[in-house]
Coordinates of C-alpha atoms in Angstrom, one line a residue:
L1 CA -19.2 0.8 -1.3
Q2 CA -19.6 -2.6 -2.9
L3 CA -16.2 -2.1 -4.6
R4 CA -14.6 -1.5 -1.3
N5 CA -14.6 -5.3 -0.5
E6 CA -12.7 -5.9 -3.7
E7 CA -10.4 -3.0 -3.1
A8 CA -9.5 -4.3 0.4
G9 CA -8.7 -7.6 -1.2
M10 CA -6.6 -5.9 -3.8
M11 CA -4.8 -3.8 -1.2
R12 CA -4.1 -7.0 0.8
G13 CA -3.0 -8.6 -2.4
C14 CA -0.6 -5.8 -3.3
L15 CA 2.3 -7.6 -1.6
S16 CA 1.7 -10.9 -3.3
T17 CA 0.9 -9.2 -6.7
G18 CA 4.1 -7.2 -6.5
L19 CA 6.1 -10.3 -5.6
L20 CA 4.5 -12.2 -8.5
A21 CA 5.4 -9.4 -10.8
A22 CA 9.0 -9.3 -9.5
C23 CA 9.2 -13.1 -10.0
A24 CA 7.8 -12.8 -13.5
L25 CA 10.4 -10.3 -14.3
A26 CA 13.2 -12.3 -12.6
C27 CA 12.1 -15.5 -14.4
A28 CA 11.8 -13.9 -17.8
P29 CA 14.6 -14.7 -20.3
I30 CA 17.3 -12.1 -20.4
G31 CA 18.9 -11.4 -23.7
A32 CA 22.2 -10.1 -22.2
A33 CA 25.4 -12.1 -22.7
E34 CA 26.4 -11.6 -19.1
P35 CA 24.3 -13.2 -16.3
V36 CA 22.6 -10.8 -14.0
E37 CA 23.8 -11.0 -10.4
P38 CA 21.1 -10.9 -7.8
P39 CA 21.4 -8.0 -5.3
E40 CA 23.0 -8.6 -2.0
A41 CA 20.5 -9.4 0.8
D42 CA 21.7 -6.4 2.7
S43 CA 21.8 -4.0 -0.2
P44 CA 19.9 -0.7 0.2
V45 CA 17.3 -1.8 -2.3
A46 CA 16.7 -5.1 -0.7
T47 CA 16.5 -3.5 2.8
A48 CA 14.1 -0.7 1.7
C49 CA 11.9 -2.9 -0.4
S50 CA 11.6 -5.4 2.5
L51 CA 10.6 -2.7 4.9
F52 CA 8.1 -1.3 2.3
D53 CA 6.5 -4.6 1.7
A54 CA 6.0 -5.1 5.5
A55 CA 4.5 -1.6 5.7
I56 CA 1.9 -2.2 2.9
S57 CA 1.1 -5.6 4.3
V58 CA 0.2 -4.1 7.7
A59 CA -1.8 -1.4 6.1
A60 CA -3.8 -3.8 3.9
V61 CA -4.6 -6.3 6.6
N62 CA -5.8 -3.5 9.0
Y63 CA -7.7 -1.5 6.4
E64 CA -9.6 -4.6 5.2
D65 CA -11.8 -4.8 8.3
F66 CA -12.9 -1.2 7.8
A67 CA -13.6 -1.9 4.2
Y68 CA -15.8 -4.8 5.0
A69 CA -17.6 -2.9 7.8
T70 CA -18.4 -0.1 5.3
A71 CA -19.2 -2.1 2.2
G72 CA -22.5 -2.1 0.4
S73 CA -23.9 1.4 1.3
G74 CA -22.9 3.4 -1.8
D75 CA -21.3 6.7 -0.9
Y76 CA -22.9 6.7 2.6
V77 CA -20.7 5.4 5.4
N78 CA -22.4 5.0 8.8
Y79 CA -19.5 6.2 11.1
Q80 CA -21.9 5.8 14.1
D81 CA -21.9 2.0 13.7
P82 CA -19.7 0.6 16.5
N83 CA -18.0 -1.8 14.1
V84 CA -17.3 1.0 11.6
L85 CA -16.1 3.2 14.4
S86 CA -13.7 0.6 15.9
T87 CA -12.3 -0.6 12.5
N88 CA -11.8 3.0 11.5
V89 CA -9.6 3.6 14.5
V90 CA -7.6 0.4 13.9
G91 CA -7.3 1.1 10.2
R92 CA -6.1 4.7 10.7
T93 CA -3.6 3.7 13.3
A94 CA -2.1 1.0 11.1
L95 CA -2.1 3.3 8.1
R96 CA -0.2 6.0 10.1
Q97 CA 2.4 3.5 11.2
A98 CA 2.7 2.1 7.7
A99 CA 3.0 5.6 6.1
A100 CA 5.9 6.3 8.6
A101 CA 7.6 3.0 7.9
A102 CA 7.3 3.5 4.1
L103 CA 8.7 7.0 4.4
S104 CA 11.6 5.6 6.5
A105 CA 12.2 2.9 4.0
S106 CA 12.4 5.6 1.2
R107 CA 15.2 7.3 3.2
T108 CA 17.4 4.2 3.3
D109 CA 21.0 5.3 2.6
G110 CA 22.0 4.5 -1.0
L111 CA 18.5 3.9 -2.2
P112 CA 18.1 5.0 -5.8
P113 CA 15.6 7.9 -6.3
E114 CA 13.6 5.8 -8.8
V115 CA 12.8 3.4 -5.9
A116 CA 12.6 6.0 -3.1
G117 CA 10.1 8.2 -5.0
P118 CA 7.2 5.7 -5.3
M119 CA 7.6 4.8 -1.7
R120 CA 7.3 8.4 -0.7
T121 CA 4.3 8.8 -2.9
W122 CA 2.7 5.7 -1.3
S123 CA 3.4 7.2 2.2
L124 CA 1.8 10.5 1.2
R125 CA -1.3 8.7 -0.2
A126 CA -1.6 6.5 2.9
T127 CA -1.6 9.7 5.0
K128 CA -4.3 11.1 2.7
L129 CA -6.4 8.0 3.4
V130 CA -5.9 8.4 7.1
V131 CA -7.2 12.0 6.8
V132 CA -10.2 10.9 4.7
M133 CA -11.1 8.2 7.2
G134 CA -10.6 10.6 10.1
L135 CA -12.9 13.2 8.5
H136 CA -15.5 10.5 7.9
G137 CA -15.2 10.7 4.1
G138 CA -17.8 9.1 1.9
G139 CA -17.5 5.8 0.1
D140 CA -16.6 7.3 -3.2
T141 CA -13.7 9.3 -1.7
L142 CA -12.5 6.3 0.2
N143 CA -12.6 4.1 -2.9
E144 CA -10.7 6.7 -4.9
S145 CA -8.1 7.0 -2.2
V146 CA -7.6 3.2 -2.0
N147 CA -7.3 2.9 -5.8
D148 CA -4.6 5.6 -5.7
L149 CA -2.8 3.8 -2.9
N150 CA -3.0 0.4 -4.7
T151 CA -1.5 2.1 -7.8
D152 CA 1.3 3.6 -5.7
A153 CA 2.0 0.2 -4.0
N154 CA 2.3 -1.4 -7.4
N155 CA 4.6 1.4 -8.7
A156 CA 6.9 1.0 -5.7
Q157 CA 7.0 -2.7 -5.9
M158 CA 7.8 -2.6 -9.7
A159 CA 10.5 -0.1 -9.0
C160 CA 11.9 -2.5 -6.4
A161 CA 11.8 -5.4 -8.9
R162 CA 13.5 -3.4 -11.6
A163 CA 16.2 -2.2 -9.2
Q164 CA 16.8 -5.7 -7.8
L165 CA 17.2 -7.1 -11.3
G166 CA 19.8 -4.5 -12.0

């Protein structure tokens, strides 16, 4: 599970990576004759994206300890190790809460489907990771699940950035 340390860092970095991408898009020259108005702070997109960013941040920070506790053993994960056991519980709890928060964000009234969809997908994949951790999945399965979750977080954040740019 040597890659798991990197993946935990990537998962933790999803928030900042997504914001950097949003900034890069926002700062890029726009060829339109009309200036683009920024979205209102209380718009459905701004509200949902803020909630989603908070959810993935909580998930990443709390999964990271589990990732470090299980790193370096290939596909084998020693779920009997007290550190692995406790960080597994904390990580699963945070992921469950984050999945619920992301799903709630995706249901924000007035949120466009192209923004809501990736948030729902992230919520589903976070739930899958909770199940994998609960069933004491091996390192390869954990890594695959985290990679999928990172991709979904990026997709949702890019959808937020596109919607906020109008």
